[in-house]
Amino acid sequence: MRIVMIGSGYVGLVSGACLSEFGHEVVCVDKDTDKIAGLKRGVMPIYEPGLEEVVATNVKAGRLSFETDLKQVVPGADAVFIAVGTPSRRGDGHADLSYVFAATEETAACLSGYTVVVNKSTVPVGTNRKVEEIIRKARPDADFDVASNPEFLREGSAIEDFRRPDRVVVGCDTERARAVMKEVYRPLFLNETPILFTSRETSELIKYASNAFLATKITFINEMADLCEKVGGDVQDVARGMGLDGRIGGKFLHAGPGYGGACFPKDTLALLKTSQEYGVPTRIVEAVVAVNAARKQAMAEKIERAFGGVSGKTVAVLGLTFKPNTDDMRDAPSLVIVPYLQGKGARIKAYDPEGAKEARKRLNLELCKDTYEALDGADGVAILTEWNEFRALDLGRVKSLLKRPLMVDLRNIYRPGLMKDAGFAYFSVGRASVK
Ligand SMILES: NC(=O)c1ccc[n+]([C@@H]2O[C@H](COP(=O)([O-])OP(=O)(O)OC[C@H]3O[C@@H](n4cnc5c(N)ncnc54)[C@H](O)[C@@H]3O)[C@@H](O)[C@H]2O)c1
């Protein structure tokens, strides 16, 4: 099949590269000329484990290429995927669909032969019908269908997630489009991945419902963590005790500084917007959004308290990205925590293994070349992201570099007993503190 992927970001590039690995001929398109020029030279625009290799292999095999101009590649394509951003619209939280609609218009102008326009971006219910109307209006002569195919990959394990997804969801209304989509995902059909064909509205909603549910799980365990701290419980054990129940499951039950990233914050807000528009309140999601927003601030205050105030003090911050194994800083807890501490008079020395470039664009702070440089001379350390390399710090060295052996671990990667034995004042989430 000939496939065009519009948008070569976290989702488009991974999806395009993996679809080429399935044996299709894929062209990834992006408006960002630097990004495409870099990709042509083999430079990845994002940090995603395993991506560079999949791209290189498929470029070499002649199945994957990069382009800035849709006109060159859309005519004759079997499927044109739209994988552009749908950020929160400033002010009202609605999904900003301007990139999706612009990509739609551009695609419409150059359709030739039967083509399925497939929306991979996360879009509110009804958007794919709108996409169809836009194309129909611009090109009444065009032979096309519009399908919804939301993406569920996770940054940090995106390649594996795409190759071996829990499920693929496709919303389409015609047999013809369904046949094309089956062919697109043929290798997954063969290995019996569940592929759910449904209406476009249902497909659009599955994506939002899934993200809102996962955000709810995280928020729920975060509230249990607060309760644990008051009653003397251990949230890790609570989560394990809950998670062993097959009806609940242990994933997404890790207490921490609140969810962030490119999806949960904006998708929960967009779902609220949709439910308000249709007059069907989703009160659980409303609570999740409010609790999560308050949590980031509360975690900043937790650090401040643990330090006994931060004015005139240096806080070493380990991890800035919203989770490990990505350089993505969108809606990361660090974006609330760092400015709060700075506002209270702290000097921040930070280290993140892959996030420095993005962090520089969003935060004004001292970025160090490694963990130990960040720790050197600081009054204490706060771990905001659980990168693997922070899990096995040389505690003796940490202690010798800090002015005071003080650690705030917002990801619970150390055990309080171990930290006590190592002589640290240790504050984590939903567990007893060591003072
Ligand atoms: N990042 C994730 O983990 C993830 C997971 C699942 C779903 N999604 C959804 O996928 C969509 C894309 O997210 P992302 O994180 O990949 O975004 P991104 O910002 O990383 O990438 C979007 C890309 O689209 C390009 N673009 C925008 N308009 C264009 C146009 N008209 N023509 C060509 N290129 C254009 C931009 O230059 C950018 O490179 C969003 O709707 C998001 O919610 C994201």
XYZ file of N, CA and C in Angstrom, residues 147-380:
702
model
N -11.862 7.787 7.790
C -11.883 6.822 8.899
C -11.247 7.445 10.128
N -11.666 6.960 11.286
C -11.047 7.381 12.548
C -10.192 6.211 13.036
N -8.961 6.521 13.407
C -8.062 5.448 13.881
C -7.182 6.022 14.995
N -7.793 6.238 16.181
C -7.027 6.863 17.264
C -5.797 6.051 17.648
N -4.806 6.758 18.132
C -3.538 6.098 18.472
C -3.407 5.984 19.993
N -2.909 4.825 20.433
C -2.795 4.580 21.878
C -1.349 4.411 22.333
N -0.382 4.637 21.425
C 1.018 4.411 21.830
C 1.410 5.337 22.972
N 2.400 4.873 23.746
C 2.926 5.693 24.847
C 4.318 6.167 24.499
N 4.581 7.423 24.712
C 5.949 7.892 24.514
C 6.855 7.105 25.445
N 8.043 6.802 24.972
C 8.985 6.031 25.792
C 8.948 4.550 25.459
N 7.789 4.063 24.986
C 7.734 2.667 24.520
C 6.877 2.619 23.253
N 6.970 3.705 22.490
C 6.067 3.904 21.353
C 6.244 2.840 20.264
N 7.475 2.450 19.997
C 7.708 1.492 18.906
C 7.073 0.138 19.261
N 7.356 -0.329 20.454
C 6.782 -1.606 20.889
C 5.263 -1.523 20.937
N 4.747 -0.403 21.419
C 3.291 -0.234 21.502
C 2.655 -0.301 20.113
N 3.336 0.286 19.127
C 2.756 0.271 17.774
C 2.845 -1.124 17.162
N 3.959 -1.788 17.428
C 4.133 -3.130 16.854
C 3.209 -4.152 17.510
N 3.022 -3.998 18.795
C 2.208 -4.969 19.547
C 1.170 -4.252 20.403
N 0.194 -3.625 19.759
C -0.794 -2.873 20.550
C -1.764 -3.818 21.265
N -2.363 -3.333 22.352
C -3.412 -4.121 23.019
C -4.607 -4.265 22.092
N -4.851 -3.225 21.317
C -5.942 -3.247 20.347
C -5.736 -2.130 19.332
N -6.413 -2.311 18.172
C -6.461 -1.230 17.189
C -7.934 -0.867 17.052
N -8.218 0.417 17.059
C -9.616 0.846 16.930
C -9.767 1.586 15.602
N -10.750 1.170 14.813
C -11.000 1.829 13.536
C -12.484 2.181 13.452
N -12.746 3.454 13.205
C -14.132 3.874 12.990
C -14.321 4.192 11.531
N -15.186 3.452 10.847
C -15.467 3.816 9.455
C -16.851 3.312 9.067
N -17.405 3.944 8.040
C -18.799 3.654 7.695
C -18.950 2.805 6.444
N -17.870 2.559 5.714
C -18.052 1.812 4.454
C -17.175 0.550 4.435
N -17.643 -0.433 3.696
C -16.904 -1.689 3.528
C -15.563 -1.431 2.834
N -15.598 -0.476 1.891
C -14.393 -0.178 1.113
C -13.278 0.351 2.027
N -13.643 1.267 2.910
C -12.645 1.832 3.829
C -12.156 0.755 4.788
N -13.085 -0.088 5.223
C -12.728 -1.163 6.155
C -11.694 -2.099 5.508
N -11.884 -2.378 4.210
C -10.948 -3.277 3.510
C -9.547 -2.653 3.463
N -9.486 -1.345 3.211
C -8.182 -0.667 3.166
C -7.532 -0.709 4.550
N -8.313 -0.446 5.576
C -7.753 -0.415 6.942
C -7.280 -1.804 7.372
N -8.007 -2.825 6.917
C -7.568 -4.197 7.235
C -6.212 -4.459 6.599
N -6.046 -3.966 5.381
C -4.791 -4.172 4.669
C -3.656 -3.384 5.352
N -3.963 -2.171 5.795
C -2.953 -1.348 6.484
C -2.410 -2.105 7.699
N -3.325 -2.741 8.441
C -2.923 -3.409 9.687
C -2.792 -4.929 9.522
N -2.557 -5.378 8.283
C -2.522 -6.822 8.007
C -1.621 -7.621 8.945
N -0.381 -7.154 9.194
C 0.478 -7.956 10.087
C -0.133 -8.108 11.479
N -0.884 -7.124 11.914
C -1.495 -7.226 13.243
C -2.694 -8.166 13.213
N -3.428 -8.161 12.084
C -4.511 -9.140 11.913
C -3.944 -10.546 12.021
N -2.799 -10.733 11.340
C -2.211 -12.075 11.295
C -1.789 -12.538 12.681
N -1.298 -11.600 13.524
C -0.912 -12.069 14.869
C -2.042 -11.920 15.896
N -3.246 -11.759 15.362
C -4.471 -11.802 16.177
C -4.599 -10.688 17.211
N -4.035 -9.524 16.873
C -4.302 -8.338 17.693
C -5.794 -8.019 17.575
N -6.467 -7.747 18.690
C -7.882 -7.367 18.561
C -8.028 -6.083 17.746
N -8.803 -6.153 16.686
C -9.040 -4.952 15.881
C -10.540 -4.676 15.918
N -10.859 -3.532 16.479
C -12.255 -3.209 16.729
C -12.749 -2.240 15.658
N -13.670 -2.718 14.830
C -14.289 -1.824 13.847
C -15.576 -1.295 14.447
N -15.754 0.006 14.338
C -16.929 0.608 14.964
C -17.304 1.857 14.168
N -18.283 2.602 14.671
C -18.618 3.857 13.985
C -17.547 4.894 14.316
N -17.516 5.958 13.544
C -16.484 6.973 13.786
C -16.706 7.671 15.125
N -17.954 7.916 15.464
C -18.230 8.593 16.744
C -17.750 7.734 17.912
N -18.050 6.446 17.834
C -17.634 5.547 18.914
C -16.115 5.507 19.015
N -15.470 5.419 17.865
C -14.009 5.355 17.838
C -13.406 6.618 18.463
N -13.963 7.766 18.091
C -13.458 9.034 18.648
C -13.611 9.034 20.172
N -14.741 8.514 20.633
C -14.998 8.534 22.074
C -14.154 7.506 22.823
N -13.842 6.390 22.189
C -13.019 5.355 22.850
C -11.688 5.976 23.290
N -11.131 6.797 22.413
C -9.827 7.397 22.741
C -9.931 8.301 23.974
N -10.919 9.172 23.981
C -11.068 10.087 25.129
C -11.434 9.336 26.395
N -12.319 8.348 26.257
C -12.746 7.595 27.443
C -11.550 6.846 28.027
N -10.708 6.298 27.163
C -9.538 5.549 27.641
C -8.591 6.474 28.400
N -8.279 7.616 27.804
C -7.335 8.524 28.469
C -7.917 9.080 29.770
N -9.200 9.396 29.746
C -9.821 9.944 30.962
C -9.831 8.883 32.062
N -10.029 7.642 31.677
C -10.058 6.570 32.684
C -8.664 6.373 33.300
N -7.646 6.385 32.460
C -6.277 6.234 32.983
C -5.908 7.421 33.877
N -6.314 8.610 33.455
C -6.046 9.802 34.282
C -6.774 9.677 35.624
N -7.945 9.059 35.586
C -8.719 8.865 36.827
C -7.997 7.906 37.763
N -7.447 6.832 37.185
C -6.713 5.857 38.017
C -5.546 6.533 38.726
N -4.792 7.317 37.961
C -3.631 8.010 38.552
C -4.099 8.956 39.657
N -5.143 9.699 39.364
C -5.613 10.700 40.323
C -6.167 10.032 41.572
N -6.829 8.906 41.369
C -7.387 8.165 42.503
C -6.274 7.733 43.458
N -5.211 7.146 42.902
C -4.155 6.660 43.789
C -3.406 7.836 44.421
N -3.361 8.967 43.709
C -2.736 10.150 44.319
C -3.519 10.610 45.550
N -4.842 10.545 45.473
C -5.637 10.934 46.651
C -5.460 9.912 47.775
N -5.348 8.634 47.402
C -5.089 7.611 48.431
C -3.726 7.865 49.084
N -2.778 8.367 48.292
C -1.443 8.664 48.841
C -1.548 9.747 49.915
N -2.344 10.771 49.638
C -2.519 11.843 50.638
C -3.109 11.271 51.918
N -4.078 10.375 51.735
C -4.715 9.774 52.903
C -3.713 8.904 53.663
N -2.907 8.150 52.910
C -1.879 7.306 53.544
C -0.963 8.136 54.434
N -0.571 9.295 53.921
C 0.350 10.126 54.702
C -0.274 10.533 56.039
N -1.584 10.752 56.024
C -2.248 11.180 57.270
C -2.470 10.011 58.224
N -2.812 8.832 57.658
C -3.212 7.728 58.547
C -2.063 6.758 58.824
N -0.919 7.006 58.206
C 0.219 6.120 58.439
C 0.202 4.878 57.576
N -0.415 4.967 56.403
C -0.404 3.831 55.474
C 0.738 3.961 54.483
N 0.890 2.951 53.651
C 1.921 2.961 52.607
C 1.224 2.784 51.259
N 1.247 3.830 50.453
C 0.475 3.812 49.207
C 0.982 2.760 48.216
N 2.276 2.431 48.315
C 2.804 1.402 47.403
C 2.095 0.071 47.683
N 1.930 -0.215 48.962
C 1.263 -1.463 49.333
C -0.239 -1.399 49.037
N -0.812 -0.217 49.228
C -2.241 -0.070 48.898
C -2.433 -0.352 47.404
N -1.557 0.246 46.585
C -1.670 0.069 45.130
C -1.468 -1.391 44.749
N -0.509 -2.027 45.387
C -0.249 -3.435 45.079
C -1.435 -4.299 45.511
N -1.919 -4.022 46.699
C -3.069 -4.777 47.197
C -4.303 -4.598 46.321
N -4.472 -3.401 45.789
C -5.596 -3.166 44.866
C -5.326 -3.824 43.518
N -4.104 -3.611 43.032
C -3.769 -4.013 41.667
C -3.777 -5.511 41.452
N -3.557 -6.266 42.525
C -3.570 -7.729 42.385
C -4.981 -8.252 42.107
N -5.956 -7.427 42.352
C -7.333 -7.766 41.984
C -7.444 -7.603 40.468
N -7.706 -8.715 39.795
C -7.748 -8.689 38.331
C -8.751 -7.693 37.771
N -9.786 -7.356 38.560
C -10.772 -6.392 38.049
C -10.200 -4.980 38.057
N -9.152 -4.755 38.843
C -8.581 -3.409 38.955
C -7.304 -3.299 38.123
N -6.359 -4.200 38.359
C -5.109 -4.168 37.595
C -4.137 -3.165 38.193
N -2.857 -3.487 38.168
C -1.865 -2.672 38.864
C -1.345 -1.477 38.079
N -1.642 -1.425 36.765
C -1.044 -0.344 35.971
C -1.722 0.993 36.244
N -0.937 2.036 36.141
C -1.443 3.402 36.367
C -1.943 3.609 37.793
N -1.363 2.843 38.702
C -1.666 3.054 40.125
C -0.392 3.455 40.841
N 0.383 4.341 40.216
C 1.609 4.803 40.862
C 1.404 6.235 41.337
N 1.463 6.410 42.633
C 1.274 7.761 43.167
C 2.464 8.630 42.773
N 2.212 9.890 42.528
C 3.298 10.776 42.112
C 2.840 12.226 42.093
N 3.525 13.045 41.276
C 3.227 14.482 41.295
C 2.073 14.896 40.384
N 1.283 13.950 39.901
C 0.165 14.307 39.011
C 0.527 13.988 37.581
N -0.488 13.679 36.791
C -0.204 13.333 35.387
C 0.104 14.595 34.583
N 0.913 14.384 33.542
C 1.229 15.486 32.629
C 1.318 14.917 31.224
N 2.119 15.554 30.381
C 2.339 15.001 29.051
C 1.437 15.602 28.001
N 1.595 15.064 26.797
C 0.933 15.647 25.634
C -0.526 15.235 25.528
N -0.972 14.284 26.345
C -2.312 13.739 26.109
C -3.303 13.918 27.252
N -3.003 13.356 28.415
C -4.029 13.340 29.472
C -4.565 14.735 29.816
N -3.686 15.733 30.039
C -4.234 17.037 30.423
C -5.174 17.612 29.364
N -4.745 17.593 28.111
C -5.585 18.223 27.095
C -6.801 17.362 26.750
N -6.637 16.049 26.809
C -7.757 15.184 26.419
C -8.863 15.168 27.477
N -8.478 15.236 28.756
C -9.515 15.301 29.794
C -10.286 16.625 29.659
N -9.557 17.710 29.384
C -10.235 19.004 29.217
C -11.169 18.980 28.010
N -10.694 18.386 26.917
C -11.519 18.346 25.698
C -12.770 17.490 25.924
N -12.611 16.401 26.681
C -13.774 15.557 26.966
C -14.803 16.332 27.791
N -14.298 17.130 28.735
C -15.222 17.956 29.525
C -15.985 18.919 28.629
N -15.271 19.505 27.680
C -15.900 20.453 26.754
C -17.017 19.769 25.975
N -16.698 18.589 25.454
C -17.706 17.850 24.676
C -18.914 17.546 25.550
N -18.650 17.080 26.776
C -19.784 16.686 27.614
C -20.627 17.908 28.000
N -19.957 19.045 28.179
C -20.727 20.272 28.470
C -21.588 20.669 27.273
N -20.969 20.581 26.082
C -21.712 20.973 24.872
C -22.964 20.133 24.682
N -22.849 18.846 25.016
C -23.989 17.952 24.813
C -24.889 17.879 26.049
N -24.539 18.657 27.067
C -25.384 18.688 28.267
C -25.356 17.390 29.057
N -24.232 16.666 28.964
C -24.101 15.407 29.711
C -22.881 15.518 30.614
N -23.062 15.987 31.839
C -21.889 16.231 32.685
C -21.088 14.956 32.957
N -19.775 15.064 32.911
C -18.915 13.938 33.307
C -18.197 14.394 34.581
N -18.901 14.232 35.699
C -18.434 14.852 36.936
C -17.163 14.201 37.461
N -16.994 12.906 37.166
C -15.765 12.243 37.625
C -14.566 12.893 36.938
N -14.693 13.123 35.646
C -13.573 13.725 34.903
C -13.338 15.163 35.379
N -14.426 15.866 35.683
C -14.273 17.239 36.213
C -13.413 17.213 37.478
N -13.712 16.260 38.358
C -12.963 16.170 39.620
C -11.504 15.811 39.352
N -11.295 14.907 38.411
C -9.929 14.475 38.090
C -9.095 15.667 37.613
N -9.670 16.465 36.743
C -8.950 17.625 36.199
C -8.582 18.592 37.338
N -9.555 18.864 38.194
C -9.308 19.825 39.275
C -8.286 19.275 40.277
N -8.438 17.996 40.635
C -7.527 17.407 41.630
C -6.103 17.370 41.071
N -5.976 17.032 39.803
C -4.630 16.935 39.223
C -3.948 18.300 39.136
N -4.725 19.317 38.792
C -4.131 20.667 38.700
C -3.625 21.090 40.085
N -4.425 20.824 41.101
C -4.038 21.218 42.456
C -2.825 20.410 42.919
N -2.691 19.203 42.425
C -1.636 18.315 42.898
C -0.233 18.841 42.561
N -0.074 19.368 41.362
C 1.261 19.834 40.967
C 1.716 20.943 41.918
N 0.773 21.831 42.204
C 1.060 22.917 43.145
C 1.365 22.334 44.534
N 0.577 21.349 44.947
C 0.762 20.757 46.277
C 2.137 20.095 46.381
N 2.602 19.514 45.298
C 3.915 18.853 45.317
C 5.037 19.887 45.433
N 4.828 21.041 44.795
C 5.818 22.118 44.920
C 5.895 22.553 46.384
N 4.709 22.651 47.006
C 4.676 23.058 48.417
C 5.287 21.987 49.320
N 5.124 20.741 48.914
C 5.701 19.638 49.698
C 7.236 19.774 49.721
N 7.802 20.101 48.564
C 9.261 20.279 48.493
C 9.672 21.453 49.380
N 8.899 22.531 49.248
C 9.208 23.727 50.046
C 9.206 23.386 51.538
N 8.191 22.642 51.976
C 8.090 22.274 53.399
C 9.262 21.395 53.823
N 9.585 20.402 52.947
C 10.662 19.475 53.300
C 11.985 20.217 53.475
N 12.165 21.271 52.679
C 13.399 22.058 52.766
C 13.344 23.063 53.924
N 12.195 23.169 54.578
C 12.038 24.184 55.620
C 12.102 25.577 55.017
N 11.415 25.724 53.865
C 11.485 26.986 53.111
C 12.651 26.922 52.133
N 12.490 27.554 50.976
C 13.551 27.434 49.959
C 14.236 28.765 49.655
N 13.795 29.814 50.317
C 14.371 31.125 50.028
C 15.886 31.111 50.283
N 16.628 31.490 49.270
C 18.086 31.534 49.394
C 18.746 30.165 49.345
N 17.950 29.123 49.123
C 18.530 27.768 49.075
C 18.629 27.262 47.633
N 19.491 26.257 47.456
C 19.627 25.650 46.130
C 18.966 24.281 46.152
N 18.041 24.080 45.191
C 17.363 22.790 45.081
C 17.896 22.083 43.830
N 18.458 20.882 44.027
C 18.862 20.076 42.870
C 17.622 19.320 42.391
N 17.282 19.484 41.126
C 16.097 18.813 40.586
C 16.548 17.748 39.602
N 16.112 16.512 39.834
C 16.455 15.427 38.912
C 15.210 15.040 38.122
N 15.266 15.244 36.816
C 14.141 14.897 35.947
C 13.217 16.069 35.735
N 12.993 16.403 34.456
C 12.105 17.525 34.118
C 10.987 17.095 33.173
N 11.238 16.035 32.393
C 10.225 15.582 31.426
C 9.035 14.983 32.181
N 7.900 14.847 31.503
C 6.708 14.420 32.244
C 6.777 12.953 32.641
N 7.632 12.206 31.961
C 7.912 10.825 32.364
C 9.258 10.432 31.763
N 9.825 9.278 32.172
C 11.141 8.916 31.630
C 11.063 8.460 30.172
N 12.222 8.383 29.544
C 12.355 7.866 28.176
C 11.662 8.697 27.116
N 11.512 9.957 27.392
C 11.010 10.881 26.383
C 11.670 12.229 26.641
N 11.676 13.084 25.605
C 12.157 14.453 25.836
C 10.965 15.404 25.952
N 9.759 14.834 26.038
C 8.543 15.639 26.008
C 8.325 16.357 27.338
N 8.165 17.657 27.248
C 7.969 18.472 28.463
C 6.530 18.995 28.549
N 5.686 18.630 27.576
C 4.349 19.227 27.560
C 3.598 18.902 28.861
N 3.125 19.935 29.522
C 2.358 19.794 30.780
C 3.071 18.961 31.848
N 4.387 18.959 31.832
C 5.140 18.213 32.850
C 4.957 18.889 34.216
N 4.882 18.106 35.296
C 4.784 18.709 36.635
C 5.907 19.708 36.902
N 7.091 19.482 36.322
C 8.221 20.399 36.550
C 7.878 21.831 36.130
N 6.965 21.970 35.161
C 6.632 23.318 34.670
C 5.873 24.129 35.717
N 5.267 23.439 36.670
C 4.611 24.132 37.788
C 5.577 24.214 38.976
N 6.254 23.103 39.230
C 7.065 23.002 40.447
C 8.279 23.939 40.410
N 9.004 23.931 39.301
C 10.234 24.752 39.229
C 9.921 26.244 39.373
N 8.971 26.793 38.591
C 8.697 28.236 38.767
C 8.183 28.572 40.164
N 7.416 27.656 40.774
C 6.929 27.926 42.134
C 8.114 28.094 43.084
N 9.046 27.145 43.023
C 10.192 27.192 43.944
C 11.043 28.432 43.675
N 11.192 28.745 42.390
C 11.974 29.953 42.057
C 11.279 31.194 42.598
N 9.949 31.187 42.492
C 9.160 32.309 43.009
C 9.350 32.474 44.515
N 9.663 31.380 45.179
C 9.875 31.432 46.639
C 11.344 31.688 46.971
N 12.131 31.988 45.953
C 13.510 32.386 46.203
C 14.549 31.282 46.076
N 14.163 30.145 45.483
C 15.136 29.054 45.338
C 15.973 29.221 44.076
N 17.190 28.721 44.168
C 18.012 28.565 42.963
C 17.843 27.100 42.552
N 17.567 26.862 41.262
C 17.338 25.484 40.821
C 18.489 25.040 39.924
N 19.096 23.925 40.291
C 20.088 23.292 39.411
C 19.473 21.970 38.992
N 19.282 21.775 37.692
C 18.534 20.597 37.256
C 19.329 19.755 36.280
N 18.972 18.481 36.274
C 19.526 17.588 35.258
C 18.419 16.661 34.752
N 18.340 16.535 33.438
C 17.430 15.562 32.833
C 18.191 14.892 31.693
N 18.143 13.553 31.608
C 18.966 12.865 30.612
C 18.656 13.257 29.162
N 17.392 13.546 28.837
C 17.054 13.879 27.446
C 16.261 15.172 27.300
N 15.845 15.754 28.405
C 14.893 16.863 28.319
C 15.504 18.258 28.254
N 16.850 18.357 28.282
C 17.475 19.678 28.418
C 17.050 20.650 27.308
N 17.006 20.147 26.075
C 16.707 21.050 24.951
C 15.301 21.641 25.091
N 14.337 20.768 25.384
C 12.960 21.241 25.559
C 12.839 22.106 26.807
N 13.564 21.707 27.873
C 13.467 22.445 29.138
C 13.954 23.883 28.948
N 14.989 24.038 28.150
C 15.549 25.371 27.916
C 14.501 26.307 27.303
N 13.601 25.732 26.472
C 12.577 26.564 25.825
C 11.479 26.980 26.806
N 11.287 26.182 27.869
C 10.112 26.400 28.719
C 10.419 26.881 30.127
N 11.667 26.699 30.562
C 12.011 27.072 31.936
C 13.293 27.879 31.922
N 13.421 28.732 32.937
C 14.640 29.514 33.045
C 15.395 28.979 34.265
N 16.338 28.075 34.025
C 17.026 27.458 35.174
C 18.411 26.985 34.750
N 19.214 26.602 35.744
C 20.563 26.103 35.435
C 20.463 24.634 35.070
N 20.880 24.286 33.850
C 20.834 22.879 33.442
C 22.229 22.281 33.542
N 22.334 21.188 34.240
C 23.646 20.575 34.489
C 23.874 19.396 33.547
N 25.148 19.009 33.425
C 25.461 17.956 32.445
C 25.237 16.559 33.016
N 25.171 16.440 34.324
C 24.833 15.142 34.901
C 24.268 15.309 36.316
N 23.878 14.195 36.895
C 23.254 14.215 38.220
C 24.155 14.866 39.252
N 25.419 14.455 39.255
C 26.292 14.869 40.353
C 26.648 16.344 40.281
N 26.680 16.876 39.056
C 26.888 18.323 38.929
C 25.681 19.070 39.522
N 24.498 18.522 39.287
C 23.295 19.180 39.826
C 23.296 19.150 41.357
N 23.792 18.049 41.907
C 23.761 17.894 43.367
C 24.816 18.741 44.075
N 25.880 19.024 43.365
C 27.042 19.650 44.003
C 26.691 20.988 44.679
N 26.778 21.020 45.976
C 26.556 22.263 46.724
C 25.095 22.602 46.977
N 24.161 21.720 46.543
C 22.735 22.019 46.750
C 22.334 21.723 48.192
N 21.220 22.347 48.604
C 20.737 22.145 49.979
C 19.923 20.857 50.106
N 19.606 20.253 48.986
C 18.842 19.014 48.994
C 18.455 18.691 47.561
